[in-house]
mmCIF file of C-alpha atoms in Angstrom:
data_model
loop_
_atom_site.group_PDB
_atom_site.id
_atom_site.type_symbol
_atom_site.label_atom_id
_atom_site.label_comp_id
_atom_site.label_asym_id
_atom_site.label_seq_id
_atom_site.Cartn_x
_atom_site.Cartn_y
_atom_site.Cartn_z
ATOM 1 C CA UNK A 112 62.898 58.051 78.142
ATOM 2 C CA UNK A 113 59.463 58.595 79.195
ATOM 3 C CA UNK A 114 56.328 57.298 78.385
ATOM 4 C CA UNK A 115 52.711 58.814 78.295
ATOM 5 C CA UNK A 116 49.954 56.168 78.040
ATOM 6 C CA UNK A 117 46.575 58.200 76.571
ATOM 7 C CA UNK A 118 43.536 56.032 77.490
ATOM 8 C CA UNK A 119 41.436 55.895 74.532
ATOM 9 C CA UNK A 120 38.492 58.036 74.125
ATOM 10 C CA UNK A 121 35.647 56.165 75.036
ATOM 11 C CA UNK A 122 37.998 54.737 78.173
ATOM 12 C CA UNK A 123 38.556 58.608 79.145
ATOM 13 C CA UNK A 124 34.546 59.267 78.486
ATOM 14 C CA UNK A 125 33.663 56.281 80.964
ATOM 15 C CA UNK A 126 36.250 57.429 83.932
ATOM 16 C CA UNK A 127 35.128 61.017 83.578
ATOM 17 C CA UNK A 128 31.505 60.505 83.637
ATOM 18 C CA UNK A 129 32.188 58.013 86.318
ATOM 19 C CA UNK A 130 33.835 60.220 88.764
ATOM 20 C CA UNK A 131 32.673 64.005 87.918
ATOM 21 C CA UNK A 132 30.163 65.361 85.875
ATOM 22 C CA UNK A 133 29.640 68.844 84.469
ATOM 23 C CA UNK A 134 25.559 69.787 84.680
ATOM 24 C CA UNK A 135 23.846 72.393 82.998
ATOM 25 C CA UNK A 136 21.300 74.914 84.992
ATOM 26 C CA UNK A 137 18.287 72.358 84.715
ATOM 27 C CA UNK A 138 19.893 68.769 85.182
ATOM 28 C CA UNK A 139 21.721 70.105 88.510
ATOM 29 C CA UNK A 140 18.079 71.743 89.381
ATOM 30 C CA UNK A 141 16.812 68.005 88.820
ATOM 31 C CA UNK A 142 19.159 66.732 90.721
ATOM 32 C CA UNK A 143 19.590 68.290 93.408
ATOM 33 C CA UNK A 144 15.288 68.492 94.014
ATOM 34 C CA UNK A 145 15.778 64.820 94.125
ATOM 35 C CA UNK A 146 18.408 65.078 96.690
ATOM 36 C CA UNK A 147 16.359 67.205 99.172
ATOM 37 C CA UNK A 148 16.419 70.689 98.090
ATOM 38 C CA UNK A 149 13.140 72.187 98.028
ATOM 39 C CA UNK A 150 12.381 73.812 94.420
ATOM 40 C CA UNK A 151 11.624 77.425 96.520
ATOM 41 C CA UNK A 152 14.983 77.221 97.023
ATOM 42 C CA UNK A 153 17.149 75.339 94.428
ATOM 43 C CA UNK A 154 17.760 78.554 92.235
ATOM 44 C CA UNK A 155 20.145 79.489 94.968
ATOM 45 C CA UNK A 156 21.949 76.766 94.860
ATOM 46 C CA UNK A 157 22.056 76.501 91.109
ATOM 47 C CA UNK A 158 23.582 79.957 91.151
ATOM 48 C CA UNK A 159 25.701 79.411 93.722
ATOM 49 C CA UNK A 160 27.079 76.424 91.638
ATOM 50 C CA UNK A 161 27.555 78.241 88.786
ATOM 51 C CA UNK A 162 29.333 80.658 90.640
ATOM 52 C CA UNK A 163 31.530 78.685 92.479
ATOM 53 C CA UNK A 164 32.532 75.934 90.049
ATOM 54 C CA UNK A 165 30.442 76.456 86.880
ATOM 55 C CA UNK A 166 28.918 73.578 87.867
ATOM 56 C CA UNK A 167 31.509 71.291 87.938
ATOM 57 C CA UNK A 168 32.193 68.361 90.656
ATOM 58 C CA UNK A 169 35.786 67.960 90.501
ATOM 59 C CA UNK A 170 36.693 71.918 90.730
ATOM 60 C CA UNK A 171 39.091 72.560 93.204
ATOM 61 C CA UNK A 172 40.813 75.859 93.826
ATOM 62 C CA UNK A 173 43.636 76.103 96.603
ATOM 63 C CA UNK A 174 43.035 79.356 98.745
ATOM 64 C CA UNK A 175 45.741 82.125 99.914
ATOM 65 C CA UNK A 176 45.365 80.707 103.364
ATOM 66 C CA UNK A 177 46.401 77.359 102.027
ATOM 67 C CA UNK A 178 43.539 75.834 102.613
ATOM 68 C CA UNK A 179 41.614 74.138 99.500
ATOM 69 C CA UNK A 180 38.079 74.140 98.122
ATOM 70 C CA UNK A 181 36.606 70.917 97.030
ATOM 71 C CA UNK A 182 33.492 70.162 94.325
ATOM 72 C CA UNK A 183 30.676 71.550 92.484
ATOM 73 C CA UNK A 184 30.030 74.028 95.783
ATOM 74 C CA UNK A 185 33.317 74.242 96.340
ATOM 75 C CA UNK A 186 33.364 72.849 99.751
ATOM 76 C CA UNK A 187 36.058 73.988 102.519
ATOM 77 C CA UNK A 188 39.011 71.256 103.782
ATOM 78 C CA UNK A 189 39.603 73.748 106.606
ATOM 79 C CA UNK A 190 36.422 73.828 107.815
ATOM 80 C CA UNK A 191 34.282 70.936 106.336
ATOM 81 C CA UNK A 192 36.205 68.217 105.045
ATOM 82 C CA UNK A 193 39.393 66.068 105.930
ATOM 83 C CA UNK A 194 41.836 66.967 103.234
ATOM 84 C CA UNK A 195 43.933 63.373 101.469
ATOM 85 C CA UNK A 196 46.800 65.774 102.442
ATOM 86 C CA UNK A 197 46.762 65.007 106.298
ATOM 87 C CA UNK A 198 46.980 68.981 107.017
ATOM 88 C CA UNK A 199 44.957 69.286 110.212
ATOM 89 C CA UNK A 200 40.814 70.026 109.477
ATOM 90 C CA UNK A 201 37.693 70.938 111.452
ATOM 91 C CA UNK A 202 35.899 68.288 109.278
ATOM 92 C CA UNK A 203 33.021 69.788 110.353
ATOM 93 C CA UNK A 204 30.771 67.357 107.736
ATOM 94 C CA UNK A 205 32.768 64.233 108.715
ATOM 95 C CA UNK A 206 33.592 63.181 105.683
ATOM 96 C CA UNK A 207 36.928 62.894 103.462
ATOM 97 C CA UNK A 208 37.013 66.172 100.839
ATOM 98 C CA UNK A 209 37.250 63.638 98.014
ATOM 99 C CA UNK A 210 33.754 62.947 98.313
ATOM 100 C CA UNK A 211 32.515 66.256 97.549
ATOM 101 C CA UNK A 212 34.887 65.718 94.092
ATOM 102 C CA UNK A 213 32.185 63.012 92.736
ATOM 103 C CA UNK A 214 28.872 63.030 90.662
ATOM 104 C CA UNK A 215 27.065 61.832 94.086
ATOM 105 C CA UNK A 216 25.675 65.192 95.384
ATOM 106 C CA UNK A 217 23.819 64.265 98.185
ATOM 107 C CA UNK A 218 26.440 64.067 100.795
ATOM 108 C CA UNK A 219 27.375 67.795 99.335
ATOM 109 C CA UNK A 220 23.762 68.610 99.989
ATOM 110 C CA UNK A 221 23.772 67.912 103.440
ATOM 111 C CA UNK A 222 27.214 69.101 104.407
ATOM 112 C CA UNK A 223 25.491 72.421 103.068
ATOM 113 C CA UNK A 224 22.514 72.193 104.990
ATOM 114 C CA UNK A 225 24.520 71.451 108.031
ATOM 115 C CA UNK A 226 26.658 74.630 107.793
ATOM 116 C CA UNK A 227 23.714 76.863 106.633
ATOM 117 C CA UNK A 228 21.651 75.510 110.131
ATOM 118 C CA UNK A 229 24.772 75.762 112.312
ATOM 119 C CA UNK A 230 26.846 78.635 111.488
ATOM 120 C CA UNK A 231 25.163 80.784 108.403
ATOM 121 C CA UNK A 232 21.991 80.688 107.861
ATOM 122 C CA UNK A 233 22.254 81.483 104.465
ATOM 123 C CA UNK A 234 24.330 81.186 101.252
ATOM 124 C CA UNK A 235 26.262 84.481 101.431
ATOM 125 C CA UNK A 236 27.735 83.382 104.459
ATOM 126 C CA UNK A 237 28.718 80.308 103.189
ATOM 127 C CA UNK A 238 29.691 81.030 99.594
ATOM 128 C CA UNK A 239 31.786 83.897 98.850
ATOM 129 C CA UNK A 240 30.637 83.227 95.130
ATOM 130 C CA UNK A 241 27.049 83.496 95.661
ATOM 131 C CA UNK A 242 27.337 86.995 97.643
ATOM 132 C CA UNK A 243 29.522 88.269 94.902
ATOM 133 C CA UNK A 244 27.475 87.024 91.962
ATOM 134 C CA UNK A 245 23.787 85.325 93.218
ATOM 135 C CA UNK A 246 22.534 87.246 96.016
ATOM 136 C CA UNK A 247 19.043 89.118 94.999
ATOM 137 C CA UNK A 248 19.694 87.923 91.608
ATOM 138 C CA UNK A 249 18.499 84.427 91.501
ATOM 139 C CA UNK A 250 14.530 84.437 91.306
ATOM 140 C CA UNK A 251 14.283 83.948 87.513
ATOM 141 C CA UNK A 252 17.286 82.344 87.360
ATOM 142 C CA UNK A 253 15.850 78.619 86.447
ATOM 143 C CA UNK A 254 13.212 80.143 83.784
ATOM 144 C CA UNK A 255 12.354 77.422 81.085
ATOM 145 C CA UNK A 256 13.876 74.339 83.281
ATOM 146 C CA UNK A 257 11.363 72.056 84.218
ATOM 147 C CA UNK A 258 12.237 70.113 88.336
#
């Protein structure tokens, strides 16, 4: 016989907000200007949020290569994080992808930077989801939030 064990609601509310988080346009604006990103440039990565994961932390999306995206910017295990599978990974942030799964953005933030610097120089190389849905659209994309 099996048996399902449902936490109870306010149980289930404390382990989600605990481990992921959801953010609207202007809390993940807030955010991530306290993390580091300059406000002349956090529309970009609002959008590219949005576009990504709808702004979710724990999105992940497994890729036809087999490779798997990871977080809120849907960070590579290829290329930028060591998958909790074992499968062999640049890891080129040096960190385990579970940590881009989390409410804590900052280490996100600078795995970003990192790849923007050393390989892209800017988000359409990096995010297939802000190409397709951000790029030269994102200037008024903040109105009416205040960071």
């Amino acid at each position: 016989m099996l048996h399902v064990y449902t936490m109870p609601p306010f149980i289930q509310l404390f382990y989600i907000s605990a481990n992921g988080k959801t953010f609207t346009k202007c809390s993940l604006a807030q955010e991530l200007v306290r993390d580091g990103v300059s406000r002349g440039e956090v529309h970009h990565w609002v959008c590219m949020a949005q576009a990504e994961s709808g702004m979710s932390t724990t999105a992940s999306n497994v890729n036809t290569d087999g490779s798997a995206d990871h977080g809120i910017f849907q960070i590579n295990d290829y290329w930028n994080c060591k998958p909790s599978n074992g499968r062999a990974s640049k890891n080129g942030c040096g960190h385990p992808c579970s940590d881009f799964e989390n409410s804590n953005l900052r280490d996100d933030v600078a795995c970003i930077k990192q790849n923007l610097i050393w390989h892209h120089h800017d988000f359409s190389g990096f995010s297939y989801g802000y190409r397709a849905r951000c790029k030269g659209t994102t200037a008024s994309y903040l109105s009416g939030c205040s960071y």
